[in-house]
Coordinates of N, CA and C and ligand atoms in Angstrom, one line a residue:
M13 N 58.5 70.7 -21.3 CA 58.3 70.6 -19.9 C 56.9 69.9 -19.6
I14 N 57.0 69.0 -18.7 CA 55.8 68.2 -18.4 C 54.9 68.9 -17.4
S15 N 53.6 68.7 -17.4 CA 52.7 69.3 -16.4 C 52.8 68.5 -15.1
D16 N 52.5 69.3 -14.0 CA 52.6 68.7 -12.7 C 51.7 67.4 -12.6
K17 N 50.5 67.5 -13.2 CA 49.5 66.4 -13.1 C 50.1 65.2 -13.8
M18 N 50.6 65.4 -15.0 CA 51.2 64.2 -15.7 C 52.4 63.7 -14.9
L19 N 53.2 64.6 -14.4 CA 54.4 64.2 -13.7 C 54.1 63.3 -12.5
S20 N 53.1 63.7 -11.8 CA 52.7 63.0 -10.6 C 52.1 61.6 -11.0
A21 N 51.4 61.5 -12.1 CA 50.8 60.2 -12.5 C 51.9 59.3 -13.0
L22 N 53.0 59.9 -13.6 CA 54.1 59.0 -14.1 C 54.9 58.6 -12.9
N23 N 55.1 59.4 -11.9 CA 55.8 59.0 -10.7 C 55.1 57.9 -10.0
E24 N 53.8 58.0 -10.0 CA 53.0 56.9 -9.4 C 53.2 55.6 -10.2
Q25 N 53.3 55.7 -11.5 CA 53.5 54.5 -12.3 C 54.9 53.9 -12.1
V26 N 55.9 54.7 -11.8 CA 57.2 54.1 -11.5 C 57.0 53.2 -10.3
R27 N 56.2 53.7 -9.3 CA 56.0 52.9 -8.1 C 55.2 51.6 -8.4
E28 N 54.3 51.7 -9.3 CA 53.5 50.5 -9.6 C 54.3 49.5 -10.3
E29 N 55.2 49.9 -11.2 CA 56.1 49.0 -11.9 C 57.1 48.3 -10.9
L30 N 57.6 49.1 -10.0 CA 58.5 48.6 -9.0 C 57.7 47.6 -8.1
Y31 N 56.4 47.8 -7.8 CA 55.6 46.9 -7.1 C 55.4 45.6 -7.9
S32 N 55.2 45.8 -9.2 CA 55.1 44.6 -10.1 C 56.4 43.7 -9.9
A33 N 57.5 44.3 -9.9 CA 58.8 43.6 -9.8 C 58.8 42.9 -8.4
Y34 N 58.4 43.6 -7.4 CA 58.4 43.1 -6.0 C 57.4 41.9 -6.0
L35 N 56.3 42.0 -6.6 CA 55.3 40.9 -6.6 C 55.9 39.6 -7.3
Y36 N 56.4 39.8 -8.4 CA 57.0 38.7 -9.2 C 58.2 38.1 -8.4
Q37 N 59.0 38.9 -7.8 CA 60.1 38.4 -7.0 C 59.6 37.5 -5.9
S38 N 58.5 38.0 -5.3 CA 57.9 37.2 -4.1 C 57.3 35.9 -4.7
M39 N 56.7 35.9 -5.8 CA 56.2 34.7 -6.4 C 57.4 33.7 -6.7
S40 N 58.5 34.3 -7.2 CA 59.7 33.5 -7.5 C 60.2 32.9 -6.2
A41 N 60.3 33.6 -5.1 CA 60.8 33.1 -3.9 C 59.9 31.9 -3.4
F42 N 58.6 32.1 -3.5 CA 57.6 31.1 -3.1 C 57.8 29.8 -3.9
C43 N 57.9 30.0 -5.2 CA 58.1 28.8 -6.1 C 59.4 28.1 -5.9
D44 N 60.5 28.9 -5.6 CA 61.8 28.3 -5.3 C 61.7 27.4 -4.1
F45 N 61.0 27.9 -3.1 CA 60.8 27.2 -1.8 C 60.0 25.9 -2.0
K46 N 59.1 26.0 -2.9 CA 58.3 24.8 -3.2 C 58.9 23.8 -4.2
G47 N 60.2 24.1 -4.6 CA 60.9 23.2 -5.5 C 60.5 23.4 -7.0
L48 N 59.8 24.4 -7.3 CA 59.4 24.7 -8.7 C 60.4 25.7 -9.3
K49 N 61.6 25.1 -9.5 CA 62.7 26.0 -9.9 C 62.5 26.7 -11.3
G50 N 61.8 26.0 -12.2 CA 61.6 26.6 -13.5 C 60.6 27.8 -13.4
I51 N 59.6 27.7 -12.6 CA 58.6 28.8 -12.5 C 59.3 29.9 -11.7
A52 N 60.1 29.5 -10.7 CA 60.9 30.5 -10.0 C 61.8 31.3 -10.9
H53 N 62.4 30.6 -11.8 CA 63.3 31.3 -12.8 C 62.5 32.2 -13.7
W54 N 61.4 31.7 -14.2 CA 60.5 32.5 -15.1 C 60.1 33.8 -14.4
M55 N 59.7 33.7 -13.1 CA 59.3 34.9 -12.3 C 60.4 35.8 -12.0
D56 N 61.6 35.2 -11.9 CA 62.8 36.1 -11.8 C 63.1 36.9 -13.0
M57 N 62.9 36.3 -14.2 CA 63.1 37.1 -15.4 C 62.0 38.1 -15.6
Q58 N 60.8 37.8 -15.1 CA 59.6 38.7 -15.1 C 60.0 39.9 -14.2
T59 N 60.6 39.7 -13.1 CA 61.0 40.7 -12.2 C 61.9 41.7 -12.9
K60 N 62.9 41.1 -13.6 CA 63.9 42.0 -14.4 C 63.1 42.8 -15.4
E61 N 62.1 42.2 -16.1 CA 61.3 42.9 -17.1 C 60.6 44.1 -16.4
E62 N 60.0 43.9 -15.3 CA 59.3 45.0 -14.6 C 60.3 46.1 -14.2
M63 N 61.5 45.8 -13.8 CA 62.5 46.8 -13.5 C 62.8 47.6 -14.7
I64 N 62.8 47.0 -15.9 CA 63.0 47.8 -17.1 C 61.8 48.7 -17.4
H65 N 60.6 48.2 -17.1 CA 59.4 49.1 -17.2 C 59.6 50.3 -16.3
A66 N 59.9 50.1 -15.0 CA 60.1 51.2 -14.1 C 61.1 52.2 -14.6
R67 N 62.2 51.6 -15.1 CA 63.3 52.5 -15.5 C 62.9 53.3 -16.7
K68 N 62.1 52.7 -17.6 CA 61.6 53.4 -18.8 C 60.8 54.7 -18.4
F69 N 59.9 54.5 -17.4 CA 59.1 55.7 -16.9 C 60.1 56.7 -16.2
Y70 N 61.0 56.1 -15.4 CA 61.9 57.0 -14.6 C 62.7 57.9 -15.6
D71 N 63.3 57.2 -16.6 CA 64.2 57.9 -17.6 C 63.3 59.0 -18.4
Y72 N 62.1 58.6 -18.7 CA 61.2 59.6 -19.4 C 61.0 60.8 -18.5
I73 N 60.8 60.6 -17.2 CA 60.5 61.7 -16.3 C 61.8 62.7 -16.3
L74 N 62.9 62.1 -16.2 CA 64.2 62.9 -16.2 C 64.4 63.6 -17.5
E75 N 64.1 62.9 -18.6 CA 64.2 63.5 -19.9 C 63.3 64.7 -20.2
T76 N 62.2 64.7 -19.5 CA 61.3 65.8 -19.7 C 61.5 66.9 -18.6
S77 N 62.6 66.9 -18.0 CA 63.0 67.8 -17.0 C 62.1 67.8 -15.7
G78 N 61.5 66.6 -15.5 CA 60.7 66.4 -14.3 C 61.5 65.9 -13.2
M79 N 60.9 65.9 -12.0 CA 61.6 65.4 -10.8 C 61.1 64.0 -10.5
A80 N 61.9 63.0 -10.6 CA 61.5 61.7 -10.2 C 61.4 61.5 -8.7
K81 N 60.3 61.2 -8.2 CA 60.1 61.0 -6.7 C 59.8 59.6 -6.4
L82 N 60.7 58.9 -5.8 CA 60.5 57.5 -5.4 C 59.7 57.4 -4.1
D83 N 58.6 56.6 -4.1 CA 57.8 56.6 -3.0 C 57.8 55.1 -2.4
T84 N 57.1 55.0 -1.3 CA 57.0 53.7 -0.6 C 56.4 52.6 -1.5
I85 N 57.0 51.4 -1.4 CA 56.4 50.3 -2.2 C 55.9 49.3 -1.1
K86 N 54.6 49.0 -1.3 CA 54.0 48.1 -0.3 C 54.5 46.7 -0.4
A87 N 54.4 46.0 0.7 CA 54.9 44.6 0.7 C 54.0 43.7 -0.2
P88 N 54.5 42.8 -1.0 CA 53.7 41.9 -1.7 C 53.2 40.7 -0.9
P89 N 52.3 39.9 -1.3 CA 52.0 38.7 -0.5 C 53.2 37.8 -0.5
H90 N 53.3 36.9 0.5 CA 54.4 36.0 0.6 C 54.0 34.5 0.4
K91 N 52.7 34.3 0.4 CA 52.2 33.0 0.2 C 51.3 33.0 -1.0
F92 N 51.4 32.0 -1.9 CA 50.6 31.8 -3.1 C 50.0 30.4 -3.1
G93 N 49.2 30.2 -4.1 CA 48.6 28.9 -4.2 C 49.3 27.9 -5.2
T94 N 48.5 27.2 -6.0 CA 49.1 26.3 -7.0 C 49.7 27.1 -8.1
P95 N 50.5 26.5 -9.0 CA 51.0 27.2 -10.2 C 49.9 27.9 -11.0
L96 N 48.8 27.2 -11.1 CA 47.7 27.7 -11.9 C 47.2 29.0 -11.1
E97 N 47.0 28.9 -9.8 CA 46.6 30.1 -9.1 C 47.6 31.3 -9.2
I98 N 48.9 30.9 -9.2 CA 49.9 32.0 -9.3 C 49.8 32.7 -10.6
F99 N 49.6 32.0 -11.7 CA 49.5 32.6 -13.0 C 48.2 33.4 -13.1
Q100 N 47.2 32.9 -12.5 CA 45.9 33.6 -12.5 C 46.0 34.9 -11.8
E101 N 46.8 34.9 -10.7 CA 47.1 36.2 -10.0 C 47.9 37.1 -10.8
A102 N 48.9 36.5 -11.5 CA 49.7 37.3 -12.4 C 48.9 38.0 -13.5
L103 N 47.9 37.3 -14.1 CA 47.1 37.8 -15.1 C 46.2 39.0 -14.5
K104 N 45.7 38.7 -13.4 CA 44.8 39.7 -12.7 C 45.7 41.0 -12.5
H105 N 46.9 40.8 -12.1 CA 47.8 42.0 -11.8 C 48.0 42.7 -13.2
E106 N 48.3 42.0 -14.2 CA 48.6 42.6 -15.5 C 47.4 43.4 -16.0
E107 N 46.2 42.8 -15.8 CA 45.0 43.5 -16.2 C 44.8 44.8 -15.5
Y108 N 45.2 44.8 -14.2 CA 45.2 46.0 -13.4 C 46.2 47.1 -14.0
I109 N 47.4 46.6 -14.3 CA 48.4 47.5 -14.9 C 47.9 48.0 -16.3
T110 N 47.3 47.2 -17.0 CA 46.8 47.7 -18.3 C 45.8 48.8 -18.1
K111 N 44.9 48.7 -17.1 CA 44.0 49.7 -16.9 C 44.7 51.0 -16.5
R112 N 45.7 50.9 -15.7 CA 46.5 52.1 -15.3 C 47.2 52.7 -16.5
I113 N 47.7 51.9 -17.4 CA 48.3 52.5 -18.6 C 47.3 53.2 -19.4
Y114 N 46.1 52.6 -19.6 CA 45.0 53.3 -20.3 C 44.6 54.6 -19.7
D115 N 44.6 54.6 -18.3 CA 44.3 55.9 -17.6 C 45.3 56.9 -17.9
L116 N 46.6 56.5 -18.0 CA 47.6 57.5 -18.3 C 47.5 58.0 -19.7
V117 N 47.1 57.1 -20.7 CA 46.9 57.5 -22.0 C 45.7 58.6 -22.1
D118 N 44.7 58.3 -21.3 CA 43.5 59.2 -21.3 C 43.9 60.6 -20.7
L119 N 44.8 60.5 -19.7 CA 45.2 61.8 -19.1 C 46.1 62.6 -20.1
A120 N 47.0 61.9 -20.8 CA 47.9 62.5 -21.8 C 47.0 63.2 -22.9
T121 N 45.9 62.5 -23.3 CA 45.0 63.0 -24.3 C 44.3 64.3 -23.8
E122 N 43.8 64.1 -22.5 CA 43.1 65.3 -21.9 C 44.0 66.5 -21.8
L123 N 45.3 66.3 -21.5 CA 46.2 67.4 -21.3 C 46.9 67.8 -22.6
K124 N 46.5 67.2 -23.7 CA 47.2 67.4 -25.0 C 48.7 67.2 -24.9
D125 N 49.1 66.3 -24.1 CA 50.5 66.0 -24.0 C 50.9 64.9 -25.0
H126 N 51.2 65.3 -26.2 CA 51.5 64.4 -27.3 C 52.8 63.6 -27.1
A127 N 53.8 64.2 -26.5 CA 55.0 63.4 -26.2 C 54.8 62.2 -25.3
T128 N 54.1 62.5 -24.2 CA 53.8 61.4 -23.2 C 52.9 60.4 -23.9
F129 N 51.9 60.9 -24.7 CA 51.0 59.9 -25.4 C 51.8 59.0 -26.2
N130 N 52.8 59.5 -27.0 CA 53.6 58.7 -27.8 C 54.5 57.7 -27.0
M131 N 55.1 58.1 -25.9 CA 55.9 57.3 -25.1 C 55.0 56.1 -24.6
L132 N 53.8 56.4 -24.2 CA 52.9 55.4 -23.6 C 52.5 54.3 -24.6
Q133 N 52.6 54.6 -25.9 CA 52.2 53.6 -26.9 C 53.0 52.3 -26.7
W134 N 54.3 52.5 -26.3 CA 55.1 51.3 -26.1 C 54.5 50.4 -25.0
F135 N 54.0 51.0 -24.0 CA 53.4 50.3 -22.9 C 52.1 49.7 -23.2
V136 N 51.3 50.4 -24.1 CA 50.0 49.8 -24.6 C 50.3 48.5 -25.3
N137 N 51.3 48.5 -26.1 CA 51.7 47.2 -26.9 C 52.2 46.2 -25.9
E138 N 53.1 46.6 -25.0 CA 53.7 45.7 -24.0 C 52.6 45.0 -23.2
Q139 N 51.6 45.7 -22.8 CA 50.6 45.1 -22.0 C 49.8 44.0 -22.7
V140 N 49.7 44.2 -24.0 CA 49.0 43.1 -24.8 C 49.8 41.8 -24.7
E141 N 51.1 42.0 -24.8 CA 52.0 40.8 -24.6 C 52.0 40.3 -23.2
E142 N 52.0 41.1 -22.2 CA 52.1 40.7 -20.8 C 50.8 39.9 -20.5
E143 N 49.6 40.3 -20.9 CA 48.4 39.6 -20.7 C 48.4 38.3 -21.5
A144 N 48.8 38.3 -22.7 CA 48.8 37.1 -23.6 C 49.7 36.0 -23.0
T145 N 50.9 36.4 -22.4 CA 51.8 35.5 -21.9 C 51.2 34.8 -20.7
A146 N 50.6 35.6 -19.8 CA 50.0 35.0 -18.5 C 48.9 34.1 -18.9
S147 N 48.0 34.5 -19.9 CA 46.9 33.7 -20.4 C 47.4 32.3 -20.9
E148 N 48.5 32.4 -21.7 CA 49.0 31.2 -22.3 C 49.5 30.2 -21.2
M149 N 50.1 30.7 -20.2 CA 50.5 29.8 -19.0 C 49.3 29.2 -18.4
I150 N 48.2 30.0 -18.2 CA 47.0 29.5 -17.6 C 46.4 28.4 -18.4
D151 N 46.4 28.6 -19.7 CA 45.8 27.5 -20.7 C 46.6 26.2 -20.5
K152 N 48.0 26.4 -20.5 CA 48.8 25.2 -20.4 C 48.6 24.5 -19.0
L153 N 48.5 25.3 -18.0 CA 48.3 24.7 -16.6 C 46.9 24.0 -16.5
N154 N 45.9 24.5 -17.2 CA 44.6 23.9 -17.2 C 44.7 22.6 -17.9
L155 N 45.5 22.5 -19.0 CA 45.6 21.2 -19.7 C 46.4 20.2 -18.8
I156 N 47.4 20.7 -18.1 CA 48.2 19.8 -17.2 C 47.4 19.2 -16.1
G157 N 46.5 20.0 -15.5 CA 45.7 19.5 -14.4 C 46.5 19.1 -13.3
D158 N 46.3 17.9 -12.7 CA 47.1 17.4 -11.6 C 48.0 16.3 -12.0
H159 N 48.5 16.4 -13.3 CA 49.4 15.3 -13.8 C 50.8 15.7 -13.4
P160 N 51.4 15.0 -12.5 CA 52.8 15.4 -12.0 C 53.9 15.4 -13.1
G161 N 53.8 14.4 -14.0 CA 54.8 14.3 -15.1 C 54.7 15.6 -16.0
A162 N 53.5 16.0 -16.3 CA 53.4 17.1 -17.2 C 53.8 18.4 -16.5
M163 N 53.5 18.5 -15.2 CA 53.9 19.6 -14.4 C 55.4 19.7 -14.3
F164 N 56.1 18.6 -14.2 CA 57.5 18.5 -14.1 C 58.1 19.0 -15.4
Q165 N 57.5 18.6 -16.5 CA 58.0 19.1 -17.9 C 57.7 20.6 -18.1
F166 N 56.6 21.1 -17.6 CA 56.3 22.5 -17.7 C 57.3 23.3 -16.9
D167 N 57.6 22.9 -15.7 CA 58.5 23.6 -14.9 C 59.9 23.6 -15.5
K168 N 60.3 22.5 -16.2 CA 61.6 22.4 -16.9 C 61.6 23.4 -18.0
E169 N 60.5 23.5 -18.8 CA 60.5 24.4 -19.9 C 60.6 25.9 -19.5
L170 N 60.1 26.2 -18.4 CA 60.1 27.6 -18.0 C 61.5 28.0 -17.6
M171 N 62.4 27.0 -17.3 CA 63.8 27.3 -16.9 C 64.5 28.0 -18.1
T172 N 64.0 27.8 -19.3 CA 64.7 28.3 -20.5 C 64.4 29.8 -20.8
R173 N 63.5 30.4 -20.0 CA 63.2 31.8 -20.4 C 64.5 32.7 -20.3
P174 N 64.8 33.4 -21.4 CA 66.0 34.2 -21.4 C 65.8 35.5 -20.6
A175 N 66.9 36.2 -20.3 CA 66.8 37.5 -19.6 C 66.3 38.5 -20.6
P176 N 65.4 39.4 -20.1 CA 64.8 40.4 -21.0 C 65.9 41.4 -21.5
V177 N 65.7 41.9 -22.7 CA 66.6 42.9 -23.3 C 66.0 44.2 -23.2
P178 N 66.6 45.2 -22.5 CA 66.0 46.5 -22.5 C 65.7 47.1 -23.8
P179 N 64.6 47.8 -24.0 CA 64.3 48.3 -25.4 C 65.3 49.5 -25.7
V180 N 65.5 49.7 -27.0 CA 66.4 50.8 -27.4 C 65.7 52.1 -27.1
A181 N 66.4 53.0 -26.5 CA 65.8 54.3 -26.1 C 65.2 55.0 -27.4
Q182 N 64.0 55.6 -27.1 CA 63.3 56.2 -28.3 C 63.6 57.7 -28.3
Ligands
LIG6 FE1 54.0 43.5 -16.2 O1 54.0 45.1 -17.0 FE2 54.9 46.3 -16.1 O2 53.9 46.3 -14.6

């Protein structure tokens, strides 16, 4: 049985992950509108990945006999800047999520909740990957600069991102 304090923090994280999905979907819509179909597709796949994150927390709450409480999700921004600025915003968001995951790990440690601590290790590793991916895109876009041909190629490459595969239940 999970403590009320941990349960409430995990429910809050479900909402944060759903907001992440909402944010990336909004970035996708903006990029699609601007004709950047590859980045739009990449953001679409990222949205699916965030839904998997939300589901993983949700399933864990149910598994521990907790009550999953879905709360209001705030509206994401609808206008973004250049592709470089979009990925910079994505990185900033991922750094925020990493901090939240670390806070959850700290709480699990404080409460001696070993099961939740173990579950969270998947997210600790996942956040390393999430930040690295956004950083890699920023590096590429810095190299591209305002070269339209290179941007066209970059956008085309992002079209190849496959759909994420949900992790096997632990
Ligand atoms: Fe992007 O990692 Fe979840 O929120």
